[in-house]
Amino acid sequence: MGADDLRRVRITGVPARRLEWAVGREFSLPASVLQSLALPEQASAIDLTHVQPPSLNGLVSDVRLRAAFTDALPHSARVPFSYHYVPAGVRSYVGRQLGKRLRSREAQWGRFPQWPLDLSADFIADWTSSDDVPVTNRPTPVLLTHDIDSPDGLRRLVDSFLGLEESVGARSTSYVVPCAWKLDHGLLNDVVARGHEIGVHGYDHSNRTPFFDRDRRRQRLEEGRAALARYAPAGYRAPSLVRTAGLLEDLADYFQYDSSIPTSGGPFPTPNNGCATARPFRIGRTLEIPITLRRDGTAQFLGYSPAEIGRMWVDDARDIAAARGTVVLLTHCEKRFSGNAAMLEAYRQFLEFIVGSPEFAWSLAGRVAQAPV
Ligand SMILES: [Zn+2]
């Protein structure tokens, strides 16, 4: 094993109150760190109560960025299954078969960040922090976000999602593809007038922007933002969550934040992708608000039922609250994703769970972007 490899260990004891959330959980730690602390080489569980934390600069950032980008993804070829574009009839059968096979191979696509929720970077941040201020009990912010890939998605956002959200006092952020179909400004105006946010979802959803040279990429970011400028879009989300270091760097010049990196991306858009943190953080000049809950499309592809998916969201939200993270849910409003009766019911139950739990509070991506990180 190379010194730079990650080792999965369960934490059985911690030296500080700010780390109590980590007891009993598993994290991925660099083998070099375990070696430097003289921890047993092959232990699967470790007690840190009397272990001096490592003082390595850049350790948190190293873990966050190890699988954060999908740089190696040749955009048209490598997405394992472009379920987005398979015709509906074929999708239901072929998709079920592929999903079943994929689900049984979690060890291949969910190692790091570990599926479904890997908070290794947050553990390391708290472990290496010298911060002795008492842990505050601020409510965990909950962000509801949607990717709007089509006119159907926008219609269903307005008809089916916004009312549900407003009924529990929530507002959401919808990332709209700006340059692929005719935008219905009547509907978009309605979204903003009701207190919800609009963000930019790439350019035309062809997953090429991240891979273009810098000038062409920036031109697309400029044009995408301009198409939605009247709604003052504060944030960006990359289509299919395909993102490169170059894209993340450029985004700082056009948006207040990006929200394209999942905490644990699972199999899509490429196996073992994500940032292993549920807390907003900076990548260079860009503020990243990670997508922390399991995504609707991925869970559906893996064959989970709407009721199971609703329970996953609750489980993930509880774990994120314990770790003092930010809950960020991404749903798609198209009928085949979350814009149908069964998924809307799962969504409604999740909203009611949140509003009934005092440890959570509704927030908005634009508001989170205003808070210093
Ligand atoms: Zn999309």
CSV table of C-alpha atoms and ligand atoms in Angstrom, one decimal:
chain,number,residue,atom,x,y,z
A,1,MET,CA,0.0,0.0,0.0
A,2,GLY,CA,1.4,3.4,-1.0
A,3,ALA,CA,1.7,6.1,1.7
A,4,ASP,CA,-0.8,8.2,0.0
A,5,ASP,CA,-3.6,5.6,-0.1
A,6,LEU,CA,-6.7,6.0,2.0
A,7,ARG,CA,-7.5,3.5,4.7
A,8,ARG,CA,-11.0,2.9,6.0
A,9,VAL,CA,-11.2,2.9,9.8
A,10,ARG,CA,-14.0,3.0,12.4
A,11,ILE,CA,-13.5,5.5,15.2
A,12,THR,CA,-14.2,4.1,18.7
A,13,GLY,CA,-13.1,7.0,20.9
A,14,VAL,CA,-12.3,10.7,20.5
A,15,PRO,CA,-10.4,13.3,22.5
A,16,ALA,CA,-12.8,16.2,22.2
A,17,ARG,CA,-16.4,17.1,22.3
A,18,ARG,CA,-16.5,18.5,18.8
A,19,LEU,CA,-15.6,15.0,17.6
A,20,GLU,CA,-18.3,13.1,19.4
A,21,TRP,CA,-20.4,12.8,16.3
A,22,ALA,CA,-17.7,10.6,14.8
A,23,VAL,CA,-17.8,7.8,17.3
A,24,GLY,CA,-19.0,4.6,15.8
A,25,ARG,CA,-18.6,5.9,12.2
A,26,GLU,CA,-16.2,5.0,9.5
A,27,PHE,CA,-13.8,7.4,7.7
A,28,SER,CA,-11.1,7.2,5.1
A,29,LEU,CA,-7.8,8.4,6.4
A,30,PRO,CA,-4.4,8.6,4.5
A,31,ALA,CA,-2.3,5.6,5.4
A,32,SER,CA,0.6,8.1,5.9
A,33,VAL,CA,-1.3,9.8,8.7
A,34,LEU,CA,-2.0,6.5,10.5
A,35,GLN,CA,1.7,5.5,10.1
A,36,SER,CA,2.9,8.9,11.5
A,37,LEU,CA,0.7,8.4,14.6
A,38,ALA,CA,2.0,4.9,15.1
A,39,LEU,CA,-1.5,3.5,14.9
A,40,PRO,CA,-1.7,-0.2,14.3
A,41,GLU,CA,-1.1,-0.7,10.6
A,42,GLN,CA,-4.1,-3.0,9.8
A,43,ALA,CA,-6.6,-2.0,12.5
A,44,SER,CA,-10.1,-1.6,11.3
A,45,ALA,CA,-11.1,0.3,14.4
A,46,ILE,CA,-9.1,2.9,16.3
A,47,ASP,CA,-9.5,4.7,19.6
A,48,LEU,CA,-8.2,8.3,19.4
A,49,THR,CA,-8.9,9.3,23.0
A,50,HIS,CA,-5.2,9.6,23.8
A,51,VAL,CA,-3.8,10.2,20.4
A,52,GLN,CA,-2.3,13.5,19.5
A,53,PRO,CA,-3.9,14.8,16.3
A,54,PRO,CA,-1.7,15.1,13.2
A,55,SER,CA,-0.5,18.6,12.4
A,56,LEU,CA,-0.3,18.3,8.7
A,57,ASN,CA,-1.1,21.4,6.6
A,58,GLY,CA,-3.5,20.7,3.8
A,59,LEU,CA,-4.8,17.4,5.0
A,60,VAL,CA,-8.4,18.4,4.9
A,61,SER,CA,-8.1,19.9,1.4
A,62,ASP,CA,-6.2,16.9,0.2
A,63,VAL,CA,-9.1,14.6,1.2
A,64,ARG,CA,-11.8,17.0,-0.2
A,65,LEU,CA,-10.1,17.3,-3.6
A,66,ARG,CA,-9.0,13.7,-4.2
A,67,ALA,CA,-12.1,12.8,-6.0
A,68,ALA,CA,-13.8,16.2,-6.4
A,69,PHE,CA,-13.3,16.6,-10.2
A,70,THR,CA,-14.2,14.4,-13.1
A,71,ASP,CA,-11.3,15.6,-15.2
A,72,ALA,CA,-10.5,12.2,-16.6
A,73,LEU,CA,-14.0,11.8,-18.0
A,74,PRO,CA,-14.0,11.9,-21.9
A,75,HIS,CA,-17.4,13.6,-21.9
A,76,SER,CA,-19.3,11.5,-24.4
A,77,ALA,CA,-18.0,8.1,-23.8
A,78,ARG,CA,-17.3,7.3,-20.2
A,79,VAL,CA,-20.6,8.1,-18.3
A,80,PRO,CA,-21.3,4.5,-17.3
A,81,PHE,CA,-24.9,4.6,-18.4
A,82,SER,CA,-26.4,7.7,-19.9
A,83,TYR,CA,-29.8,6.9,-18.5
A,84,HIS,CA,-30.9,10.5,-19.1
A,85,TYR,CA,-31.1,9.9,-22.9
A,86,VAL,CA,-32.4,6.3,-23.2
A,87,PRO,CA,-36.0,6.3,-24.6
A,88,ALA,CA,-38.6,5.7,-21.9
A,89,GLY,CA,-39.7,2.2,-22.9
A,90,VAL,CA,-36.2,0.8,-23.3
A,91,ARG,CA,-35.1,2.6,-20.2
A,92,SER,CA,-37.6,0.9,-17.9
A,93,TYR,CA,-36.4,-2.6,-18.8
A,94,VAL,CA,-32.7,-2.0,-19.7
A,95,GLY,CA,-32.4,0.4,-16.8
A,96,ARG,CA,-33.7,-2.1,-14.3
A,97,GLN,CA,-31.2,-4.7,-15.4
A,98,LEU,CA,-28.3,-2.3,-15.5
A,99,GLY,CA,-29.3,-0.8,-12.1
A,100,LYS,CA,-29.6,-4.2,-10.5
A,101,ARG,CA,-26.1,-5.1,-11.7
A,102,LEU,CA,-24.6,-1.8,-10.7
A,103,ARG,CA,-26.2,-1.9,-7.2
A,104,SER,CA,-24.5,-5.2,-6.5
A,105,ARG,CA,-21.1,-3.6,-7.3
A,106,GLU,CA,-21.0,-0.9,-4.8
A,107,ALA,CA,-17.5,-1.9,-3.7
A,108,GLN,CA,-16.3,-0.8,-7.1
A,109,TRP,CA,-18.0,2.6,-7.5
A,110,GLY,CA,-18.6,3.6,-3.8
A,111,ARG,CA,-15.1,3.1,-2.2
A,112,PHE,CA,-14.2,6.7,-1.8
A,113,PRO,CA,-16.1,8.8,-1.1
A,114,GLN,CA,-17.9,5.9,0.4
A,115,TRP,CA,-21.5,5.5,-0.7
A,116,PRO,CA,-24.0,6.8,0.5
A,117,LEU,CA,-22.4,9.4,2.8
A,118,ASP,CA,-18.7,10.0,3.4
A,119,LEU,CA,-17.8,12.7,5.9
A,120,SER,CA,-14.0,11.9,6.1
A,121,ALA,CA,-13.0,15.5,5.4
A,122,ASP,CA,-15.3,16.8,8.1
A,123,PHE,CA,-13.9,14.3,10.6
A,124,ILE,CA,-10.3,15.3,9.7
A,125,ALA,CA,-11.2,19.0,10.0
A,126,ASP,CA,-12.6,18.6,13.5
A,127,TRP,CA,-9.8,16.3,14.5
A,128,THR,CA,-7.0,18.6,13.5
A,129,SER,CA,-8.8,21.8,14.6
A,130,SER,CA,-7.3,23.6,17.5
A,131,ASP,CA,-10.5,25.5,18.0
A,132,ASP,CA,-11.6,25.1,21.6
A,133,VAL,CA,-14.8,27.1,21.4
A,134,PRO,CA,-17.8,25.1,22.6
A,135,VAL,CA,-19.8,23.4,20.0
A,136,THR,CA,-22.9,25.5,19.2
A,137,ASN,CA,-26.3,24.0,18.7
A,138,ARG,CA,-27.2,26.1,15.6
A,139,PRO,CA,-29.9,24.5,13.5
A,140,THR,CA,-28.7,22.6,10.5
A,141,PRO,CA,-29.5,24.5,7.3
A,142,VAL,CA,-31.6,22.6,4.8
A,143,LEU,CA,-31.4,23.6,1.1
A,144,LEU,CA,-33.9,22.3,-1.4
A,145,THR,CA,-32.5,22.4,-5.0
A,146,HIS,CA,-33.8,21.3,-8.4
A,147,ASP,CA,-32.2,20.8,-11.7
A,148,ILE,CA,-34.5,22.0,-14.5
A,149,ASP,CA,-33.5,20.2,-17.7
A,150,SER,CA,-36.6,20.8,-19.8
A,151,PRO,CA,-39.8,22.8,-20.3
A,152,ASP,CA,-41.6,19.9,-18.6
A,153,GLY,CA,-39.4,20.2,-15.6
A,154,LEU,CA,-40.1,23.9,-15.3
A,155,ARG,CA,-43.8,23.4,-15.7
A,156,ARG,CA,-43.8,20.7,-13.0
A,157,LEU,CA,-41.6,22.8,-10.7
A,158,VAL,CA,-44.3,25.5,-10.7
A,159,ASP,CA,-47.3,23.2,-10.7
A,160,SER,CA,-46.2,20.6,-8.2
A,161,PHE,CA,-43.1,21.5,-6.2
A,162,LEU,CA,-43.3,25.1,-5.2
A,163,GLY,CA,-46.7,24.8,-3.4
A,164,LEU,CA,-45.5,21.9,-1.4
A,165,GLU,CA,-42.4,23.8,-0.3
A,166,GLU,CA,-44.3,26.9,0.5
A,167,SER,CA,-46.8,24.9,2.6
A,168,VAL,CA,-43.9,24.1,5.0
A,169,GLY,CA,-42.4,27.5,4.9
A,170,ALA,CA,-39.5,26.6,2.6
A,171,ARG,CA,-38.1,28.1,-0.6
A,172,SER,CA,-35.9,26.4,-3.2
A,173,THR,CA,-33.2,27.1,-5.7
A,174,SER,CA,-33.8,25.8,-9.3
A,175,TYR,CA,-30.8,25.5,-11.7
A,176,VAL,CA,-32.2,26.1,-15.2
A,177,VAL,CA,-30.5,25.1,-18.5
A,178,PRO,CA,-30.2,28.5,-20.1
A,179,CYS,CA,-29.5,27.9,-23.8
A,180,ALA,CA,-31.1,24.6,-24.9
A,181,TRP,CA,-34.8,25.3,-25.1
A,182,LYS,CA,-37.1,28.3,-25.1
A,183,LEU,CA,-37.3,29.7,-21.6
A,184,ASP,CA,-40.8,30.4,-20.3
A,185,HIS,CA,-40.2,33.8,-18.7
A,186,GLY,CA,-43.8,33.8,-17.3
A,187,LEU,CA,-43.1,30.8,-15.3
A,188,LEU,CA,-39.5,31.9,-14.3
A,189,ASN,CA,-40.9,35.3,-13.1
A,190,ASP,CA,-43.5,33.4,-11.0
A,191,VAL,CA,-40.8,31.3,-9.4
A,192,VAL,CA,-38.8,34.4,-8.3
A,193,ALA,CA,-41.8,36.4,-7.4
A,194,ARG,CA,-42.8,33.7,-4.9
A,195,GLY,CA,-39.4,34.0,-3.2
A,196,HIS,CA,-37.5,31.1,-4.8
A,197,GLU,CA,-34.1,31.4,-6.4
A,198,ILE,CA,-33.0,30.7,-10.0
A,199,GLY,CA,-29.4,29.5,-10.8
A,200,VAL,CA,-27.7,28.5,-14.0
A,201,HIS,CA,-27.5,24.8,-15.0
A,202,GLY,CA,-24.6,24.8,-17.5
A,203,TYR,CA,-25.2,26.0,-21.1
A,204,ASP,CA,-27.1,23.5,-23.2
A,205,HIS,CA,-26.6,20.3,-21.1
A,206,SER,CA,-24.3,18.7,-23.5
A,207,ASN,CA,-21.6,18.2,-20.8
A,208,ARG,CA,-18.9,19.9,-22.9
A,209,THR,CA,-18.4,23.2,-21.2
A,210,PRO,CA,-16.0,21.8,-18.5
A,211,PHE,CA,-13.7,20.4,-21.2
A,212,PHE,CA,-13.5,23.4,-23.5
A,213,ASP,CA,-10.4,25.6,-23.6
A,214,ARG,CA,-10.6,28.5,-21.1
A,215,ASP,CA,-11.8,31.1,-23.6
A,216,ARG,CA,-14.6,29.1,-25.0
A,217,ARG,CA,-15.6,27.9,-21.5
A,218,ARG,CA,-15.8,31.4,-20.2
A,219,GLN,CA,-17.8,32.5,-23.2
A,220,ARG,CA,-20.4,29.8,-22.3
A,221,LEU,CA,-20.5,30.8,-18.7
A,222,GLU,CA,-21.0,34.4,-19.7
A,223,GLU,CA,-23.8,33.6,-22.2
A,224,GLY,CA,-25.5,31.1,-19.8
A,225,ARG,CA,-25.6,33.7,-17.0
A,226,ALA,CA,-26.7,36.4,-19.4
A,227,ALA,CA,-29.7,34.4,-20.6
A,228,LEU,CA,-31.0,34.3,-17.0
A,229,ALA,CA,-29.6,37.6,-15.8
A,230,ARG,CA,-33.0,39.1,-15.0
A,231,TYR,CA,-33.4,36.6,-12.2
A,232,ALA,CA,-30.0,37.5,-10.7
A,233,PRO,CA,-28.6,34.0,-10.6
A,234,ALA,CA,-26.1,33.7,-7.7
A,235,GLY,CA,-25.0,30.1,-8.3
A,236,TYR,CA,-24.1,27.5,-10.8
A,237,ARG,CA,-24.6,23.7,-11.1
A,238,ALA,CA,-22.9,21.7,-13.8
A,239,PRO,CA,-25.1,19.4,-15.9
A,240,SER,CA,-24.7,15.7,-14.9
A,241,LEU,CA,-22.3,17.1,-12.2
A,242,VAL,CA,-19.5,16.8,-14.8
A,243,ARG,CA,-16.8,19.3,-13.5
A,244,THR,CA,-13.2,20.0,-13.9
A,245,ALA,CA,-10.7,22.1,-11.9
A,246,GLY,CA,-10.6,24.6,-14.8
A,247,LEU,CA,-14.4,25.0,-14.6
A,248,LEU,CA,-14.4,25.5,-10.8
A,249,GLU,CA,-11.7,28.1,-11.1
A,250,ASP,CA,-13.6,30.1,-13.8
A,251,LEU,CA,-16.9,30.0,-11.9
A,252,ALA,CA,-15.6,32.5,-9.4
A,253,ASP,CA,-15.7,35.2,-12.0
A,254,TYR,CA,-19.4,34.7,-12.8
A,255,PHE,CA,-21.1,33.4,-9.7
A,256,GLN,CA,-21.1,33.7,-5.9
A,257,TYR,CA,-21.0,29.9,-5.5
A,258,ASP,CA,-21.0,26.6,-7.2
A,259,SER,CA,-23.0,23.5,-6.2
A,260,SER,CA,-21.8,20.8,-8.5
A,261,ILE,CA,-19.8,18.5,-6.3
A,262,PRO,CA,-21.6,15.7,-4.4
A,263,THR,CA,-20.4,14.6,-1.0
A,264,SER,CA,-20.6,11.0,-2.2
A,265,GLY,CA,-21.4,10.8,-5.9
A,266,GLY,CA,-21.6,7.0,-6.1
A,267,PRO,CA,-21.5,5.7,-9.7
A,268,PHE,CA,-22.4,8.9,-11.6
A,269,PRO,CA,-21.0,10.7,-13.5
A,270,THR,CA,-18.0,8.5,-12.8
A,271,PRO,CA,-17.3,5.9,-10.1
A,272,ASN,CA,-15.9,7.1,-6.8
A,273,ASN,CA,-16.5,10.8,-7.2
A,274,GLY,CA,-17.2,13.4,-4.5
A,275,CYS,CA,-15.7,15.7,-1.9
A,276,ALA,CA,-16.3,13.7,1.3
A,277,THR,CA,-17.6,16.8,3.1
A,278,ALA,CA,-21.1,18.1,3.9
A,279,ARG,CA,-19.8,21.6,4.7
A,280,PRO,CA,-19.4,24.5,2.2
A,281,PHE,CA,-15.8,25.1,1.4
A,282,ARG,CA,-13.5,27.0,-0.9
A,283,ILE,CA,-11.8,25.7,-3.9
A,284,GLY,CA,-9.4,28.5,-4.7
A,285,ARG,CA,-11.6,31.5,-5.2
A,286,THR,CA,-14.8,29.5,-5.7
A,287,LEU,CA,-17.2,28.7,-2.8
A,288,GLU,CA,-18.5,25.2,-3.2
A,289,ILE,CA,-21.8,24.1,-1.6
A,290,PRO,CA,-21.7,20.3,-1.9
A,291,ILE,CA,-24.8,18.3,-2.8
A,292,THR,CA,-25.0,16.2,0.4
A,293,LEU,CA,-28.0,13.9,0.1
A,294,ARG,CA,-28.5,11.0,-2.3
A,295,ARG,CA,-29.7,12.3,-5.7
A,296,ASP,CA,-33.1,11.2,-7.0
A,297,GLY,CA,-31.8,9.9,-10.4
A,298,THR,CA,-29.0,7.9,-8.9
A,299,ALA,CA,-31.2,6.2,-6.3
A,300,GLN,CA,-33.9,5.5,-8.8
A,301,PHE,CA,-31.3,4.0,-11.3
A,302,LEU,CA,-30.1,1.7,-8.5
A,303,GLY,CA,-33.7,0.5,-8.2
A,304,TYR,CA,-34.8,2.0,-4.9
A,305,SER,CA,-38.5,2.7,-4.5
A,306,PRO,CA,-39.8,6.3,-3.8
A,307,ALA,CA,-40.6,5.3,-0.2
A,308,GLU,CA,-37.0,4.0,0.3
A,309,ILE,CA,-35.6,7.1,-1.3
A,310,GLY,CA,-37.6,9.3,1.1
A,311,ARG,CA,-36.2,7.4,4.0
A,312,MET,CA,-32.6,7.7,2.6
A,313,TRP,CA,-33.0,11.5,2.6
A,314,VAL,CA,-34.1,11.4,6.3
A,315,ASP,CA,-31.2,9.2,7.2
A,316,ASP,CA,-28.7,11.3,5.4
A,317,ALA,CA,-30.1,14.5,6.9
A,318,ARG,CA,-29.8,13.2,10.4
A,319,ASP,CA,-26.2,12.1,9.9
A,320,ILE,CA,-25.3,15.5,8.3
A,321,ALA,CA,-26.9,17.4,11.2
A,322,ALA,CA,-24.9,15.3,13.7
A,323,ALA,CA,-21.7,16.3,11.8
A,324,ARG,CA,-22.7,20.0,11.7
A,325,GLY,CA,-23.0,20.0,7.9
A,326,THR,CA,-25.5,21.5,5.5
A,327,VAL,CA,-28.3,19.5,4.1
A,328,VAL,CA,-28.5,19.9,0.3
A,329,LEU,CA,-31.1,17.9,-1.6
A,330,LEU,CA,-31.1,17.8,-5.4
A,331,THR,CA,-34.3,16.6,-7.2
A,332,HIS,CA,-35.2,16.9,-10.8
A,333,CYS,CA,-38.8,18.0,-11.5
A,334,GLU,CA,-39.3,16.0,-14.7
A,335,LYS,CA,-41.9,13.3,-14.5
A,336,ARG,CA,-39.5,10.4,-14.8
A,337,PHE,CA,-37.4,11.7,-11.9
A,338,SER,CA,-39.3,13.3,-9.0
A,339,GLY,CA,-42.2,15.0,-10.8
A,340,ASN,CA,-44.6,12.0,-10.3
A,341,ALA,CA,-47.1,11.2,-7.6
A,342,ALA,CA,-45.0,8.6,-5.7
A,343,MET,CA,-41.8,10.7,-5.7
A,344,LEU,CA,-43.7,13.9,-4.8
A,345,GLU,CA,-45.2,12.0,-1.8
A,346,ALA,CA,-41.7,10.9,-0.7
A,347,TYR,CA,-40.6,14.6,-1.1
A,348,ARG,CA,-43.6,15.8,0.9
A,349,GLN,CA,-42.7,13.4,3.7
A,350,PHE,CA,-39.1,14.6,3.8
A,351,LEU,CA,-40.3,18.2,4.0
A,352,GLU,CA,-42.6,17.3,6.9
A,353,PHE,CA,-39.8,15.5,8.7
A,354,ILE,CA,-37.6,18.6,8.4
A,355,VAL,CA,-40.2,21.1,9.5
A,356,GLY,CA,-41.1,18.8,12.4
A,357,SER,CA,-37.5,18.6,13.7
A,358,PRO,CA,-36.2,21.5,15.6
A,359,GLU,CA,-32.5,20.7,14.8
A,360,PHE,CA,-33.2,21.8,11.2
A,361,ALA,CA,-34.0,25.2,9.6
A,362,TRP,CA,-34.8,26.1,6.0
A,363,SER,CA,-32.2,28.1,4.2
A,364,LEU,CA,-31.3,29.0,0.6
A,365,ALA,CA,-28.2,28.5,-1.4
A,366,GLY,CA,-27.9,32.2,-2.0
A,367,ARG,CA,-28.1,32.8,1.7
A,368,VAL,CA,-25.5,30.2,2.5
A,369,ALA,CA,-23.2,31.9,-0.1
A,370,GLN,CA,-23.4,35.1,2.0
A,371,ALA,CA,-22.0,33.5,5.1
A,372,PRO,CA,-18.2,33.4,5.5
A,373,VAL,CA,-16.5,30.1,5.1
B,1,ZN,ZN,-29.4,18.4,-15.5
